[in-house]
PDB file of C-alpha atoms and ligand atoms in Angstrom:
ATOM      1  CA  MET K   1      32.804 122.490 161.751  1.00 47.00           C
ATOM      2  CA  ASN K   2      35.821 121.529 159.644  1.00 49.00           C
ATOM      3  CA  ASP K   3      38.179 121.348 162.584  1.00 53.00           C
ATOM      4  CA  SER K   4      40.331 118.315 161.841  1.00 55.00           C
ATOM      5  CA  ARG K   5      41.120 117.875 165.523  1.00 62.00           C
ATOM      6  CA  ARG K   6      37.479 117.382 166.371  1.00 67.00           C
ATOM      7  CA  PRO K   7      37.280 114.010 168.150  1.00 74.00           C
ATOM      8  CA  ASP K   8      35.498 111.063 166.649  1.00 85.00           C
ATOM      9  CA  ALA K   9      31.738 111.317 167.129  1.00 86.00           C
ATOM     10  CA  ALA K  10      31.159 107.679 168.020  1.00 89.00           C
ATOM     11  CA  GLU K  11      33.902 107.696 170.621  1.00 91.00           C
ATOM     12  CA  LEU K  12      32.511 110.867 172.169  1.00 93.00           C
ATOM     13  CA  ASN K  13      29.030 109.480 172.156  1.00 91.00           C
ATOM     14  CA  SER K  14      30.104 106.612 174.359  1.00 93.00           C
ATOM     15  CA  ARG K  15      32.318 108.691 176.652  1.00 95.00           C
ATOM     16  CA  LEU K  16      30.166 111.748 177.280  1.00 97.00           C
ATOM     17  CA  THR K  17      26.770 111.916 178.860  1.00 97.00           C
ATOM     18  CA  GLU K  18      23.879 112.683 176.573  1.00 96.00           C
ATOM     19  CA  GLU K  19      23.781 116.246 177.848  1.00 97.00           C
ATOM     20  CA  GLN K  20      27.531 116.757 177.545  1.00 98.00           C
ATOM     21  CA  TYR K  21      27.351 115.511 173.963  1.00 97.00           C
ATOM     22  CA  ARG K  22      24.386 117.661 173.053  1.00 97.00           C
ATOM     23  CA  ILE K  23      25.964 120.796 174.488  1.00 98.00           C
ATOM     24  CA  THR K  24      29.552 120.435 173.326  1.00 98.00           C
ATOM     25  CA  GLN K  25      28.904 118.908 169.908  1.00 96.00           C
ATOM     26  CA  GLN K  26      25.533 120.351 168.979  1.00 96.00           C
ATOM     27  CA  LYS K  27      25.826 123.765 170.624  1.00 97.00           C
ATOM     28  CA  GLY K  28      23.216 123.021 173.223  1.00 97.00           C
ATOM     29  CA  THR K  29      22.626 124.909 176.452  1.00 97.00           C
ATOM     30  CA  GLU K  30      21.941 123.431 179.834  1.00 97.00           C
ATOM     31  CA  ARG K  31      18.953 124.801 181.713  1.00 97.00           C
ATOM     32  CA  ALA K  32      19.791 127.801 183.874  1.00 97.00           C
ATOM     33  CA  PHE K  33      20.557 127.044 187.521  1.00 97.00           C
ATOM     34  CA  THR K  34      20.960 123.308 186.865  1.00 97.00           C
ATOM     35  CA  GLY K  35      24.674 122.978 186.129  1.00 97.00           C
ATOM     36  CA  ARG K  36      26.857 121.086 188.538  1.00 97.00           C
ATOM     37  CA  TYR K  37      29.499 123.838 188.633  1.00 98.00           C
ATOM     38  CA  LEU K  38      27.195 126.812 189.091  1.00 97.00           C
ATOM     39  CA  HIS K  39      27.932 127.191 192.795  1.00 96.00           C
ATOM     40  CA  HIS K  40      31.204 125.320 192.702  1.00 96.00           C
ATOM     41  CA  LYS K  41      33.857 127.283 194.587  1.00 95.00           C
ATOM     42  CA  ALA K  42      36.781 124.908 194.977  1.00 96.00           C
ATOM     43  CA  HIS K  43      40.250 126.042 193.971  1.00 97.00           C
ATOM     44  CA  GLY K  44      41.455 124.586 190.697  1.00 97.00           C
ATOM     45  CA  VAL K  45      41.088 124.619 186.959  1.00 98.00           C
ATOM     46  CA  TYR K  46      38.166 123.973 184.652  1.00 98.00           C
ATOM     47  CA  ALA K  47      39.131 121.920 181.612  1.00 98.00           C
ATOM     48  CA  CYS K  48      37.271 121.048 178.422  1.00 98.00           C
ATOM     49  CA  VAL K  49      35.187 117.937 179.123  1.00 98.00           C
ATOM     50  CA  VAL K  50      35.882 116.685 175.592  1.00 97.00           C
ATOM     51  CA  CYS K  51      39.657 117.029 175.214  1.00 96.00           C
ATOM     52  CA  GLY K  52      40.990 118.074 178.614  1.00 97.00           C
ATOM     53  CA  ASN K  53      42.338 121.433 177.423  1.00 97.00           C
ATOM     54  CA  GLU K  54      42.499 123.644 180.523  1.00 98.00           C
ATOM     55  CA  LEU K  55      40.269 126.658 179.976  1.00 98.00           C
ATOM     56  CA  PHE K  56      39.458 128.658 183.101  1.00 98.00           C
ATOM     57  CA  ALA K  57      40.865 129.040 186.596  1.00 97.00           C
ATOM     58  CA  SER K  58      38.677 129.137 189.682  1.00 98.00           C
ATOM     59  CA  ASP K  59      40.192 132.579 190.462  1.00 96.00           C
ATOM     60  CA  THR K  60      38.263 134.131 187.598  1.00 97.00           C
ATOM     61  CA  LYS K  61      34.956 132.428 188.367  1.00 98.00           C
ATOM     62  CA  TYR K  62      32.283 134.657 189.822  1.00 97.00           C
ATOM     63  CA  ASP K  63      28.580 134.626 190.517  1.00 96.00           C
ATOM     64  CA  SER K  64      26.947 136.538 187.689  1.00 97.00           C
ATOM     65  CA  GLY K  65      23.410 135.601 188.688  1.00 97.00           C
ATOM     66  CA  SER K  66      22.830 134.311 185.158  1.00 96.00           C
ATOM     67  CA  GLY K  67      22.323 130.697 186.170  1.00 98.00           C
ATOM     68  CA  TRP K  68      25.478 129.459 184.451  1.00 98.00           C
ATOM     69  CA  PRO K  69      29.071 129.301 185.644  1.00 98.00           C
ATOM     70  CA  SER K  70      30.665 132.629 184.731  1.00 98.00           C
ATOM     71  CA  PHE K  71      34.269 133.631 184.332  1.00 98.00           C
ATOM     72  CA  TRP K  72      35.731 137.010 183.562  1.00 98.00           C
ATOM     73  CA  LEU K  73      38.799 135.675 181.773  1.00 97.00           C
ATOM     74  CA  PRO K  74      40.073 132.405 180.301  1.00 97.00           C
ATOM     75  CA  LEU K  75      43.502 131.075 181.239  1.00 97.00           C
ATOM     76  CA  ALA K  76      46.443 132.724 179.472  1.00 94.00           C
ATOM     77  CA  GLY K  77      47.267 131.544 175.972  1.00 93.00           C
ATOM     78  CA  GLU K  78      44.946 130.506 173.236  1.00 93.00           C
ATOM     79  CA  ARG K  79      42.527 128.363 175.218  1.00 97.00           C
ATOM     80  CA  VAL K  80      39.247 129.419 173.698  1.00 98.00           C
ATOM     81  CA  ARG K  81      38.062 130.798 170.389  1.00 98.00           C
ATOM     82  CA  THR K  82      35.183 133.129 169.770  1.00 97.00           C
ATOM     83  CA  HIS K  83      32.791 133.134 166.846  1.00 97.00           C
ATOM     84  CA  ARG K  84      29.942 135.349 165.821  1.00 97.00           C
ATOM     85  CA  ASP K  85      26.672 133.507 166.457  1.00 96.00           C
ATOM     86  CA  THR K  86      23.464 134.805 164.930  1.00 95.00           C
ATOM     87  CA  SER K  87      21.250 131.854 165.846  1.00 91.00           C
ATOM     88  CA  LEU K  88      17.940 132.337 167.653  1.00 88.00           C
ATOM     89  CA  GLY K  89      17.575 135.798 166.119  1.00 93.00           C
ATOM     90  CA  MET K  90      20.295 137.258 168.342  1.00 93.00           C
ATOM     91  CA  THR K  91      23.845 138.308 167.686  1.00 95.00           C
ATOM     92  CA  ARG K  92      26.038 136.732 170.311  1.00 96.00           C
ATOM     93  CA  THR K  93      29.620 135.621 170.553  1.00 98.00           C
ATOM     94  CA  GLU K  94      30.018 131.893 170.876  1.00 98.00           C
ATOM     95  CA  VAL K  95      32.959 130.512 172.845  1.00 98.00           C
ATOM     96  CA  THR K  96      34.527 127.217 171.832  1.00 98.00           C
ATOM     97  CA  CYS K  97      37.499 125.169 172.981  1.00 98.00           C
ATOM     98  CA  ALA K  98      40.499 126.254 170.877  1.00 98.00           C
ATOM     99  CA  ASN K  99      41.800 122.696 170.820  1.00 97.00           C
ATOM    100  CA  CYS K 100      38.817 120.537 169.866  1.00 96.00           C
ATOM    101  CA  GLY K 101      36.093 122.996 168.902  1.00 97.00           C
ATOM    102  CA  ALA K 102      33.678 121.936 171.653  1.00 98.00           C
ATOM    103  CA  HIS K 103      30.925 124.455 172.296  1.00 98.00           C
ATOM    104  CA  LEU K 104      31.381 126.018 175.726  1.00 98.00           C
ATOM    105  CA  GLY K 105      28.940 128.888 175.895  1.00 98.00           C
ATOM    106  CA  HIS K 106      28.919 132.582 175.034  1.00 98.00           C
ATOM    107  CA  VAL K 107      30.872 135.666 176.024  1.00 98.00           C
ATOM    108  CA  PHE K 108      29.158 138.955 176.847  1.00 97.00           C
ATOM    109  CA  ASP K 109      30.592 142.386 177.522  1.00 96.00           C
ATOM    110  CA  ASP K 110      28.748 142.996 180.789  1.00 97.00           C
ATOM    111  CA  GLY K 111      31.269 141.304 183.056  1.00 97.00           C
ATOM    112  CA  PRO K 112      33.131 142.741 186.035  1.00 96.00           C
ATOM    113  CA  ASN K 113      36.431 144.584 186.032  1.00 94.00           C
ATOM    114  CA  PRO K 114      39.174 144.269 185.038  1.00 95.00           C
ATOM    115  CA  SER K 115      38.126 142.526 181.811  1.00 96.00           C
ATOM    116  CA  GLY K 116      34.516 143.679 181.543  1.00 97.00           C
ATOM    117  CA  LEU K 117      33.791 140.274 180.051  1.00 98.00           C
ATOM    118  CA  ARG K 118      31.449 137.529 181.130  1.00 98.00           C
ATOM    119  CA  TYR K 119      32.243 134.074 179.815  1.00 98.00           C
ATOM    120  CA  CYS K 120      28.981 132.269 180.362  1.00 98.00           C
ATOM    121  CA  VAL K 121      29.842 128.582 180.198  1.00 98.00           C
ATOM    122  CA  ASN K 122      27.816 125.393 180.472  1.00 98.00           C
ATOM    123  CA  SER K 123      28.828 123.172 183.372  1.00 98.00           C
ATOM    124  CA  ALA K 124      28.377 120.235 181.037  1.00 98.00           C
ATOM    125  CA  SER K 125      31.265 121.510 178.883  1.00 98.00           C
ATOM    126  CA  LEU K 126      33.641 121.575 181.828  1.00 98.00           C
ATOM    127  CA  ASP K 127      35.617 119.109 183.884  1.00 98.00           C
ATOM    128  CA  PHE K 128      36.923 120.505 187.165  1.00 98.00           C
ATOM    129  CA  ARG K 129      40.406 119.621 188.378  1.00 97.00           C
ATOM    130  CA  ALA K 130      41.219 120.480 191.947  1.00 96.00           C
ATOM    131  CA  ALA K 131      44.450 122.389 192.430  1.00 90.00           C
ATOM    132  CA  PRO K 132      47.300 120.285 193.784  1.00 78.00           C
ATOM    133  CA  THR K 133      48.557 121.390 197.181  1.00 67.00           C
ATOM    134  CA  SER K 134      51.119 124.107 196.652  1.00 60.00           C
ATOM    135  CA  GLN K 135      54.632 123.025 195.728  1.00 56.00           C
ATOM    136  CA  SER K 136      56.303 124.532 198.797  1.00 53.00           C
ATOM    137  CA  ASP K 137      53.976 122.586 201.087  1.00 51.00           C
ATOM    138  CA  THR K 138      54.847 119.245 199.528  1.00 48.00           C
ATOM    139  CA  ASP K 139      58.623 119.711 199.696  1.00 51.00           C
ATOM    140  CA  GLU K 140      58.929 118.382 203.216  1.00 48.00           C
ATOM    141  CA  LYS K 141      60.922 115.192 203.541  1.00 50.00           C
TER     142      LYS K 141
HETATM  143 ZN1  LIG M   1      38.306 120.748 173.972  1.00 80.17          ZN
END
């Protein structure tokens, strides 16, 4: 909560949808099976909807059946942070954007190999960026 890089609340309020604001800034959760990226399969990268920090690649997205977009690994580097979350009478591990502190979702240890992790992320916290066509294909003159 004392992250100095946290964006200005008023600016975010005008830029994000009500749901995006509630989820990323107030640790909300979208209803299961409602998120726009749940069945999204395009090739690219999922970035933080608040600050644009790239978080997950489509390669690590899988269908966990949970009702939320699920990834078994974030992108390399310090993209996300995890925090112990004891709200709602449960002990879970919250996942936030390492850059701006936006709430993304939770990580569970029942994911597939090789990581065994399931990053369960709200669609509303993400902004998908389609992969550019591969470099070698665009080199033609
Ligand atoms: Zn962010």
